[in-house]
CSV table of C-alpha atoms in Angstrom, one decimal:
chain,number,residue,atom,x,y,z
U,8,MET,CA,-0.2,-0.3,0.2
U,9,LEU,CA,2.8,2.6,0.9
U,10,MET,CA,4.4,2.1,-2.7
U,11,PHE,CA,1.7,2.1,-5.0
U,12,ASP,CA,1.6,6.1,-2.9
U,13,PHE,CA,4.9,6.3,-2.4
U,14,PHE,CA,5.2,10.2,-1.4
U,15,HIS,CA,5.0,12.7,1.4
U,16,HIS,CA,3.9,10.6,4.4
U,17,ASN,CA,4.1,7.4,3.6
U,18,ILE,CA,7.5,7.3,2.0
U,19,GLU,CA,8.4,8.2,6.2
U,20,MET,CA,6.0,5.4,7.1
U,21,ALA,CA,8.0,2.7,5.1
U,22,CYS,CA,11.2,4.1,6.2
U,23,ALA,CA,10.0,4.0,9.8
U,24,LEU,CA,8.8,0.3,9.0
U,25,LEU,CA,11.9,-0.8,7.9
U,26,ASP,CA,14.0,0.8,10.3
U,27,ASN,CA,12.5,-1.2,12.9
U,28,CYS,CA,11.7,-4.4,11.5
U,29,GLY,CA,13.7,-4.4,8.0
U,30,ARG,CA,16.9,-6.5,8.7
U,31,PHE,CA,14.5,-9.5,10.7
U,32,LEU,CA,12.5,-9.3,7.6
U,33,TYR,CA,15.0,-9.2,5.0
U,34,ARG,CA,17.5,-12.3,7.0
U,35,SER,CA,13.6,-14.5,7.5
U,36,GLN,CA,14.1,-17.2,5.0
U,37,ASP,CA,9.9,-17.0,4.6
U,38,SER,CA,10.3,-12.8,3.9
U,39,HIS,CA,13.2,-12.1,2.2
U,40,HIS,CA,12.1,-12.5,-1.0
U,41,ARG,CA,9.6,-10.1,-0.9
U,42,THR,CA,11.6,-8.2,1.3
U,43,LYS,CA,14.4,-8.0,-1.3
U,44,ILE,CA,11.8,-6.3,-4.1
U,45,TYR,CA,10.0,-4.2,-2.4
U,46,LEU,CA,13.1,-3.1,-1.0
U,47,ASP,CA,14.6,-2.7,-5.1
U,48,VAL,CA,11.6,-1.3,-5.9
U,49,MET,CA,12.4,1.5,-3.3
U,50,MET,CA,15.7,2.3,-5.0
U,51,ARG,CA,14.1,2.3,-8.1
U,52,LYS,CA,11.3,4.9,-6.9
U,53,LYS,CA,13.9,7.1,-5.7
U,54,SER,CA,15.8,7.4,-8.7
U,55,ALA,CA,12.6,7.9,-11.1
U,56,LEU,CA,11.0,10.1,-8.5
U,57,HIS,CA,12.2,13.6,-7.4
U,58,LEU,CA,12.1,13.7,-4.6
U,59,GLU,CA,13.5,15.9,-2.1
U,60,ASN,CA,17.0,15.4,0.0
U,61,ARG,CA,16.1,14.3,3.1
U,62,TYR,CA,13.7,11.6,1.9
U,63,THR,CA,16.1,10.7,-0.8
U,64,THR,CA,18.3,10.4,2.0
U,65,MET,CA,15.8,8.0,5.4
U,66,ILE,CA,14.9,6.2,1.6
U,67,GLU,CA,19.1,5.3,1.8
U,68,ASN,CA,18.8,4.7,5.5
U,69,ALA,CA,16.8,2.4,5.1
U,70,PHE,CA,17.7,0.2,2.4
U,71,TYR,CA,21.4,0.0,3.6
U,72,TYR,CA,20.2,-0.8,7.1
U,73,SER,CA,17.5,-3.7,5.9
U,74,ASN,CA,20.3,-5.1,3.5
U,75,PRO,CA,24.3,-3.5,4.5
U,76,PRO,CA,26.5,-3.7,1.9
U,77,GLU,CA,29.1,-7.2,1.6
U,78,VAL,CA,32.1,-6.1,3.6
U,79,GLN,CA,35.2,-7.4,3.7
U,80,GLN,CA,36.3,-9.0,6.7
U,81,MET,CA,40.1,-8.3,7.6
U,82,ALA,CA,42.9,-10.7,7.9
U,83,ARG,CA,43.3,-11.2,11.2
U,84,LYS,CA,47.0,-11.5,12.5
U,85,VAL,CA,48.7,-14.9,13.5
U,86,ARG,CA,51.1,-14.2,16.0
U,87,PRO,CA,53.0,-16.7,17.8
U,88,PRO,CA,51.5,-18.0,21.5
U,89,MET,CA,54.4,-15.4,23.2
U,90,HIS,CA,53.9,-12.7,21.6
U,91,GLU,CA,49.4,-13.1,22.1
U,92,TYR,CA,50.8,-13.4,25.6
U,93,ILE,CA,52.8,-10.7,26.5
U,94,ARG,CA,50.5,-8.2,24.4
U,95,LYS,CA,47.3,-9.8,27.3
U,96,LEU,CA,50.1,-9.0,30.3
U,97,LEU,CA,50.4,-5.1,28.7
U,98,TYR,CA,47.8,-4.5,26.7
U,99,LYS,CA,45.3,-6.9,29.1
U,100,ASP,CA,45.9,-7.6,32.2
U,101,LEU,CA,47.5,-4.1,33.1
U,102,SER,CA,45.8,-1.7,35.3
U,103,LYS,CA,46.9,0.3,38.7
U,104,THR,CA,45.3,-3.4,41.3
U,105,THR,CA,47.4,-5.9,39.1
U,106,THR,CA,51.0,-4.5,38.8
U,107,GLU,CA,52.6,-7.2,40.6
U,108,LYS,CA,50.9,-9.8,39.4
U,109,VAL,CA,52.5,-8.6,35.6
U,110,LEU,CA,55.2,-7.6,36.5
U,111,ARG,CA,56.0,-11.3,38.5
U,112,GLN,CA,55.1,-12.6,35.0
U,113,LEU,CA,57.8,-10.3,32.8
U,114,ARG,CA,60.2,-11.2,34.6
U,115,LYS,CA,59.9,-15.6,34.3
U,116,LEU,CA,59.9,-14.5,30.7
U,117,LYS,CA,63.3,-15.9,29.0
U,118,TRP,CA,64.9,-12.2,28.4
U,119,ASP,CA,68.9,-14.0,26.6
U,120,ASP,CA,66.0,-15.1,24.2
U,121,PRO,CA,66.4,-11.7,21.2
U,122,GLU,CA,63.5,-12.5,19.5
U,123,ILE,CA,61.7,-12.9,23.1
U,124,ALA,CA,63.7,-9.6,24.6
U,125,PHE,CA,62.3,-8.2,21.3
U,126,TYR,CA,59.5,-7.9,21.2
U,127,ALA,CA,59.0,-7.2,24.8
U,128,THR,CA,60.4,-4.2,24.3
U,129,LYS,CA,58.6,-3.1,21.7
U,130,CYS,CA,55.5,-3.3,23.2
U,131,LEU,CA,56.6,-2.1,26.2
U,132,ILE,CA,57.5,0.9,23.8
U,133,ALA,CA,54.0,1.3,21.8
U,134,VAL,CA,52.4,2.2,24.6
U,135,TRP,CA,49.5,4.0,22.9
U,136,ASN,CA,48.3,0.7,22.8
U,137,LEU,CA,47.2,1.2,26.4
U,138,ARG,CA,44.6,3.0,27.8
U,139,TYR,CA,45.3,6.3,28.9
U,140,ASN,CA,44.6,6.4,31.7
U,141,SER,CA,46.7,3.0,32.1
U,142,ILE,CA,49.9,4.6,30.9
U,143,HIS,CA,51.2,5.2,34.5
U,144,CYS,CA,50.9,1.7,35.1
U,145,SER,CA,53.5,0.7,32.1
U,146,SER,CA,56.2,3.2,33.4
U,147,ASN,CA,55.6,1.0,37.6
U,148,LEU,CA,56.1,-2.1,35.2
U,149,LEU,CA,59.2,-0.4,33.4
U,150,ALA,CA,60.5,1.1,36.8
U,151,GLY,CA,59.9,-2.2,38.1
U,152,LEU,CA,62.0,-4.2,35.9
U,153,ALA,CA,64.9,-1.7,35.2
U,154,PRO,CA,66.9,-3.1,38.6
U,155,TYR,CA,66.9,-6.9,36.9
U,156,TYR,CA,67.1,-5.4,33.2
U,157,GLU,CA,68.1,-2.1,32.9
U,158,HIS,CA,69.2,-2.7,29.2
U,159,VAL,CA,65.4,-3.0,28.9
U,160,ALA,CA,64.8,0.2,30.5
U,161,ILE,CA,67.4,2.4,27.8
U,162,GLN,CA,66.1,0.8,25.1
U,163,VAL,CA,62.6,1.9,26.2
U,164,VAL,CA,63.8,4.8,26.4
U,165,ASP,CA,65.2,5.5,24.1
U,166,GLY,CA,62.6,4.7,21.6
U,167,VAL,CA,60.1,6.5,22.9
U,168,LEU,CA,62.4,9.5,22.9
U,169,GLU,CA,62.6,8.8,18.7
U,170,ASP,CA,59.5,7.8,18.1
U,171,ILE,CA,58.1,11.8,20.3
U,172,ARG,CA,61.6,12.7,17.7
U,173,LEU,CA,59.9,11.7,14.7
U,174,GLY,CA,56.5,12.4,15.2
U,175,MET,CA,58.0,16.3,15.2
U,176,GLU,CA,59.1,15.3,11.5
U,177,VAL,CA,55.9,13.6,10.0
U,178,ASN,CA,53.8,16.0,12.0
U,179,HIS,CA,50.7,13.8,10.2
U,180,PRO,CA,47.7,14.4,12.2
U,181,LYS,CA,46.5,10.8,11.8
U,182,PHE,CA,49.7,10.5,14.1
U,183,ASN,CA,48.1,12.8,17.0
U,184,GLN,CA,46.8,10.4,19.9
U,185,ARG,CA,50.7,8.2,19.3
U,186,ARG,CA,51.9,11.5,20.1
U,187,VAL,CA,49.8,12.7,23.2
U,188,SER,CA,50.2,8.6,24.7
U,189,CYS,CA,54.3,9.0,24.5
U,190,ALA,CA,54.9,12.8,26.3
U,191,LYS,CA,52.0,11.3,28.9
U,192,TYR,CA,55.2,8.5,28.8
U,193,LEU,CA,57.9,10.5,28.4
U,194,GLY,CA,56.5,12.4,32.1
U,195,GLU,CA,56.2,9.5,33.5
U,196,LEU,CA,58.9,8.1,33.4
U,197,TYR,CA,60.4,10.8,35.2
U,198,ASN,CA,58.4,10.2,38.0
U,199,TYR,CA,59.5,6.8,38.5
U,200,ARG,CA,63.0,8.0,37.5
U,201,LEU,CA,63.6,6.4,34.9
U,202,VAL,CA,65.0,9.8,33.0
U,203,GLU,CA,66.7,12.6,34.3
U,204,SER,CA,65.0,16.6,34.4
U,205,SER,CA,67.8,17.2,31.8
U,206,VAL,CA,66.1,14.3,29.6
U,207,ILE,CA,62.9,16.6,29.9
U,208,PHE,CA,63.7,20.1,29.5
U,209,LYS,CA,65.5,19.0,26.6
U,210,THR,CA,62.3,17.3,24.9
U,211,LEU,CA,59.5,20.3,26.6
U,212,TYR,CA,62.9,23.0,23.9
U,213,SER,CA,62.8,20.5,21.3
U,214,PHE,CA,58.9,21.2,20.7
U,215,ILE,CA,59.5,24.8,20.9
U,216,THR,CA,61.9,24.8,18.6
U,217,PHE,CA,62.4,21.8,16.2
U,218,GLY,CA,61.1,23.7,12.9
U,219,VAL,CA,59.9,26.6,14.7
U,220,SER,CA,60.0,29.7,11.9
U,221,TYR,CA,58.5,32.8,14.1
U,222,ASP,CA,58.9,34.3,10.3
U,223,GLU,CA,54.9,34.9,8.8
U,224,ASN,CA,56.8,35.3,5.4
U,225,THR,CA,58.5,31.8,5.7
U,226,PRO,CA,56.1,29.6,7.3
U,227,SER,CA,57.3,26.3,8.4
U,228,PRO,CA,56.7,22.8,7.1
U,229,LEU,CA,57.2,20.9,10.1
U,230,ASP,CA,55.3,23.3,12.9
U,231,PRO,CA,52.4,26.2,10.3
U,232,PRO,CA,50.8,28.4,12.6
U,233,GLU,CA,47.8,26.5,12.4
U,234,HIS,CA,49.0,23.5,13.6
U,235,LEU,CA,49.4,23.9,17.5
U,236,PHE,CA,49.2,20.1,18.5
U,237,ARG,CA,52.3,20.9,19.7
U,238,VAL,CA,51.1,23.4,22.7
U,239,ARG,CA,49.0,20.3,23.3
U,240,LEU,CA,52.2,18.1,23.9
U,241,THR,CA,53.8,20.3,26.3
U,242,CYS,CA,51.1,21.0,28.2
U,243,VAL,CA,50.5,17.1,28.9
U,244,ILE,CA,53.8,16.5,29.5
U,245,LEU,CA,54.1,19.1,32.3
U,246,GLU,CA,50.5,18.6,33.3
U,247,THR,CA,52.3,14.6,34.1
U,248,CYS,CA,55.5,15.8,36.5
U,249,GLY,CA,56.1,19.3,36.4
U,250,GLN,CA,54.5,19.9,39.8
U,251,TYR,CA,57.8,18.5,41.1
U,252,PHE,CA,59.6,21.1,39.3
U,253,ASP,CA,59.6,23.1,42.8
U,254,LYS,CA,62.9,23.8,44.8
U,255,GLY,CA,66.5,24.1,43.7
U,256,SER,CA,67.6,24.5,39.9
U,257,SER,CA,64.2,22.6,38.5
U,258,LYS,CA,62.5,25.2,39.4
U,259,LYS,CA,64.5,27.8,37.8
U,260,LYS,CA,65.4,26.0,34.8
U,261,LEU,CA,61.0,25.1,34.6
U,262,ASP,CA,60.4,29.3,35.4
U,263,CYS,CA,63.0,29.4,32.6
U,264,PHE,CA,61.0,27.7,29.9
U,265,LEU,CA,58.2,28.9,30.3
U,266,LEU,CA,59.1,32.2,29.3
U,267,TYR,CA,59.4,30.5,26.0
U,268,PHE,CA,56.6,28.6,26.2
U,269,GLN,CA,54.9,30.9,26.5
U,270,LYS,CA,56.5,33.4,23.5
U,271,TYR,CA,55.4,30.0,21.3
U,272,TYR,CA,51.6,30.2,22.2
U,273,LEU,CA,50.7,34.1,22.4
U,274,TYR,CA,52.8,33.6,18.6
U,275,LYS,CA,50.3,31.5,17.6
U,276,LYS,CA,48.1,32.9,19.6
U,277,MET,CA,48.0,35.9,17.6
U,278,ASN,CA,48.6,35.1,14.4
U,279,PRO,CA,46.9,37.0,11.8
U,280,ILE,CA,45.2,33.7,10.1
U,281,TYR,CA,42.7,33.9,13.6
U,282,ASN,CA,40.1,36.7,13.8
U,283,ASP,CA,37.1,37.2,14.5
U,284,ASP,CA,35.7,35.0,11.9
U,285,ARG,CA,38.1,32.1,12.7
U,286,PRO,CA,38.8,32.5,16.4
U,287,PHE,CA,42.3,31.0,18.3
U,288,PRO,CA,40.7,27.3,19.5
U,289,ILE,CA,39.2,28.1,22.9
U,290,ASP,CA,40.3,24.2,24.0
U,291,VAL,CA,43.8,25.0,23.1
U,292,LYS,CA,42.8,29.1,25.6
U,293,ASN,CA,41.5,26.7,28.0
U,294,LEU,CA,44.6,24.0,28.4
U,295,PHE,CA,47.1,26.5,28.2
U,296,GLN,CA,45.7,28.4,31.1
U,297,ASP,CA,45.5,25.0,33.1
U,298,THR,CA,48.6,24.3,32.3
U,299,MET,CA,49.6,27.4,33.9
U,300,GLU,CA,47.1,27.2,37.3
U,301,THR,CA,48.4,23.5,37.7
U,302,ILE,CA,52.0,24.0,37.8
U,303,ARG,CA,52.5,27.7,38.5
U,304,PRO,CA,49.1,29.2,40.2
U,305,LYS,CA,51.3,32.4,41.2
U,306,THR,CA,53.0,32.7,38.6
U,307,LYS,CA,51.3,36.1,36.2
U,308,LEU,CA,50.7,35.5,32.4
U,309,ILE,CA,52.1,37.2,30.3
U,310,LYS,CA,49.8,38.9,27.6
U,311,ASP,CA,51.4,39.3,24.4
U,312,HIS,CA,54.4,38.8,22.5
U,313,ASP,CA,56.6,41.7,22.3
U,314,GLU,CA,55.4,41.9,27.1
U,315,ALA,CA,57.5,38.2,26.2
U,316,LEU,CA,60.3,38.9,24.1
U,317,LYS,CA,61.1,42.1,26.8
U,318,ALA,CA,61.3,39.0,29.7
U,319,ILE,CA,63.5,37.2,27.5
U,320,GLU,CA,65.5,39.8,27.1
U,321,ASP,CA,66.1,40.4,31.1
U,322,LEU,CA,66.3,36.3,31.5
U,323,GLU,CA,69.0,36.5,28.4
U,324,LYS,CA,71.0,39.6,30.2
U,325,GLU,CA,70.9,38.3,33.4
U,326,VAL,CA,72.3,35.3,32.7
U,327,LYS,CA,74.7,35.1,30.1
U,328,PRO,CA,77.3,37.3,32.1
U,329,LYS,CA,77.7,34.0,34.4
U,330,LEU,CA,78.5,32.3,31.6
U,331,ALA,CA,80.5,35.1,30.2
U,332,SER,CA,83.5,33.4,32.2
U,333,VAL,CA,82.5,30.3,32.1
U,334,LEU,CA,83.2,29.9,28.2
U,335,THR,CA,86.6,31.2,28.9
U,336,LEU,CA,87.3,28.1,31.5
U,337,LEU,CA,85.8,26.4,28.7
U,338,ASP,CA,88.2,28.2,25.7
U,339,THR,CA,90.9,27.4,27.4
U,340,ASP,CA,91.1,24.9,28.6
U,341,MET,CA,89.4,23.2,24.8
U,342,THR,CA,92.9,25.5,23.5
U,343,ASP,CA,95.2,23.4,26.1
U,344,GLU,CA,93.9,20.5,25.1
U,345,GLY,CA,94.3,20.8,21.4
U,346,ASN,CA,97.8,21.6,21.5
U,347,ASN,CA,98.9,18.8,23.8
U,348,SER,CA,96.7,16.2,21.5
U,349,GLU,CA,97.7,14.9,17.7
U,350,PRO,CA,96.2,16.4,14.8
U,351,ASP,CA,93.0,14.3,14.0
U,352,ASP,CA,92.3,16.1,10.3
U,353,GLY,CA,88.4,16.4,11.7
U,354,LEU,CA,87.6,12.8,11.3
U,355,CYS,CA,87.3,12.4,15.1
U,356,THR,CA,84.3,11.3,16.8
U,357,ILE,CA,82.5,14.5,18.8
U,358,GLN,CA,81.3,13.9,22.0
U,359,GLU,CA,78.1,15.0,22.9
U,360,SER,CA,79.3,14.9,27.3
U,361,GLU,CA,82.2,16.3,26.4
U,362,GLU,CA,80.6,19.4,26.8
U,363,ASN,CA,79.0,19.1,29.8
U,364,ASP,CA,81.9,17.5,31.4
U,365,GLU,CA,84.6,20.6,31.0
U,366,LEU,CA,82.2,23.3,31.6
U,367,SER,CA,80.9,21.1,34.6
U,368,GLN,CA,84.9,20.4,35.0
U,369,SER,CA,85.6,24.1,34.8
U,370,LEU,CA,82.7,25.1,37.6
U,371,SER,CA,84.5,23.3,40.1
U,372,GLN,CA,87.3,24.6,39.9
U,373,LEU,CA,85.4,27.5,40.7
U,374,GLU,CA,84.9,26.3,43.9
U,375,MET,CA,88.3,26.0,44.5
U,376,ASP,CA,90.2,27.7,46.6
U,377,ASP,CA,93.7,29.5,46.4
U,378,SER,CA,95.5,26.1,48.6
U,379,GLY,CA,98.1,23.8,46.9
U,380,THR,CA,95.0,21.0,46.4
U,381,SER,CA,95.4,19.4,43.7
U,382,GLN,CA,92.5,19.0,40.9
U,383,GLU,CA,91.3,15.6,41.7
U,384,ASP,CA,91.4,17.1,46.0
U,385,GLY,CA,89.7,19.8,45.0
U,386,LEU,CA,86.6,18.6,42.8
U,387,ARG,CA,85.7,15.9,45.7
U,388,GLN,CA,85.3,18.2,48.1
U,389,TYR,CA,83.3,20.6,46.0
U,390,SER,CA,81.0,17.4,46.2
U,391,GLN,CA,80.5,16.9,49.1
U,392,ASP,CA,80.3,20.0,50.3
U,393,ILE,CA,76.9,19.8,47.8
U,394,GLU,CA,75.8,16.0,49.3
U,395,ALA,CA,75.9,18.0,53.0
U,396,GLN,CA,74.1,20.7,51.5
U,397,TYR,CA,71.0,18.5,50.8
U,398,ALA,CA,72.3,15.8,52.6
U,399,ASP,CA,68.8,17.2,55.5
U,400,GLU,CA,66.4,17.0,52.4
U,401,SER,CA,63.3,13.4,52.7
U,402,ASN,CA,63.3,11.0,50.6
U,403,GLU,CA,59.7,12.0,49.3
U,404,ASP,CA,60.9,15.4,47.3
U,405,TYR,CA,64.0,13.8,45.1
U,406,MET,CA,62.0,14.8,42.1
U,407,SER,CA,62.2,17.9,42.5
U,408,GLU,CA,66.2,17.2,41.4
U,409,SER,CA,67.5,14.7,39.5
U,410,ALA,CA,69.0,11.8,40.4
U,411,GLY,CA,72.5,12.4,38.6
U,412,GLU,CA,72.9,16.0,38.9
U,413,ASP,CA,75.7,16.8,41.1
U,414,PHE,CA,76.0,20.5,41.2
U,415,ASP,CA,74.8,23.5,42.6
U,416,PRO,CA,71.4,24.8,41.5
U,417,GLU,CA,72.4,28.5,40.7
U,418,VAL,CA,75.9,25.8,38.6
U,419,ASP,CA,72.9,23.7,37.2
U,420,PHE,CA,70.2,26.2,35.9
U,421,VAL,CA,73.8,28.3,34.4
U,422,ILE,CA,74.6,24.8,32.7
U,423,THR,CA,71.3,24.4,31.4
U,424,MET,CA,71.2,28.2,30.2
U,425,TYR,CA,74.5,27.5,28.3
U,426,SER,CA,72.2,24.7,26.4
U,427,VAL,CA,69.7,27.2,25.1
U,428,LEU,CA,71.2,30.4,24.4
U,429,MET,CA,73.4,27.7,21.9
U,430,LEU,CA,70.3,27.7,20.0
U,431,SER,CA,70.3,29.3,16.5
U,432,PRO,CA,68.7,32.2,15.7
U,433,ASN,CA,65.7,31.3,14.2
U,434,GLU,CA,64.9,28.8,16.1
U,435,LEU,CA,64.5,31.4,19.9
U,436,ASP,CA,64.0,33.9,18.4
């Protein structure tokens, strides 16, 4: 009856009937043939009659609900039983209440087998396969494995850092959730003392400097003006472990970074592409404000980009005099070493740690008196003074300073600022 007069409310009634029982009628053996005929008639009438768009949409929805198109079933990847067991432990069983149980099972694996060790490490790196709220459980699990299999912890940290860097180089939206998970994972690794604060700050600075262009005429393909995802990544790390940078050199380093971060954020916010017709995303603005309120509730936020430039200029003017004497000593040591060493034609391997080692030795020499004490005795005495200075700090405040930092907070801050000022002008100016 409805098909004979297929107009207006009759179309709505026919579609409503098919939405409720069309699939049952089409799959039932007794009514399949007649239902198929009615569906074909309905689609032919849709093509022949000049119907409104809403009627066309209703007819198509009713047809495909009753007779959904065939979809090729995806072939499930076949994995060895041991691989399936490792994935089950990490991606299904792992939770806040089962961390100890999963840790005991992982310790029983044959870590001497290269294949098993490689796959387990690969699954520990692929934290984006976990529930977001369970990422801290994976960090806790890795902290439990580290005392027994130190190389596993090193490989996982390297893998996470490599994935973060790869995400900045590729910069594709399909990897956004993966990048957020890795940023969260890195912050949790610091909370469980698996990475030092220097790794966190290097990653944070890379978010606001790598491939960033502050010239509106030459936008960077790695960080276009309309891309705000790096702001979100920075906020994820700060919300995860930023509250522990509350004293000593870590506090100064975070305060310094927040100035550069606000400069980057304000440059994005004040870009000409955002106007009354296309306002700045409110969710990014709220995320930035909430993050700053969490880690530095008493800090007054900078209002515009020029004010941020002025604050950074004042900071650099304050730090550069402290670096002058340090760099003089560093240049003197490197000159003496170059005169005593044989020519290598520039083919020797560059060690990244040599710069910080020589700089720390030069800074340690500043603490020595003019007596006849040798350099080795002076360094030993300086280390003992530092240990005595912080001996009264409780164990629960260990996160305020990284595990491997043996310098005075002021000295450590100067070293960090030296690394920041060594960045190219295009990245920070």
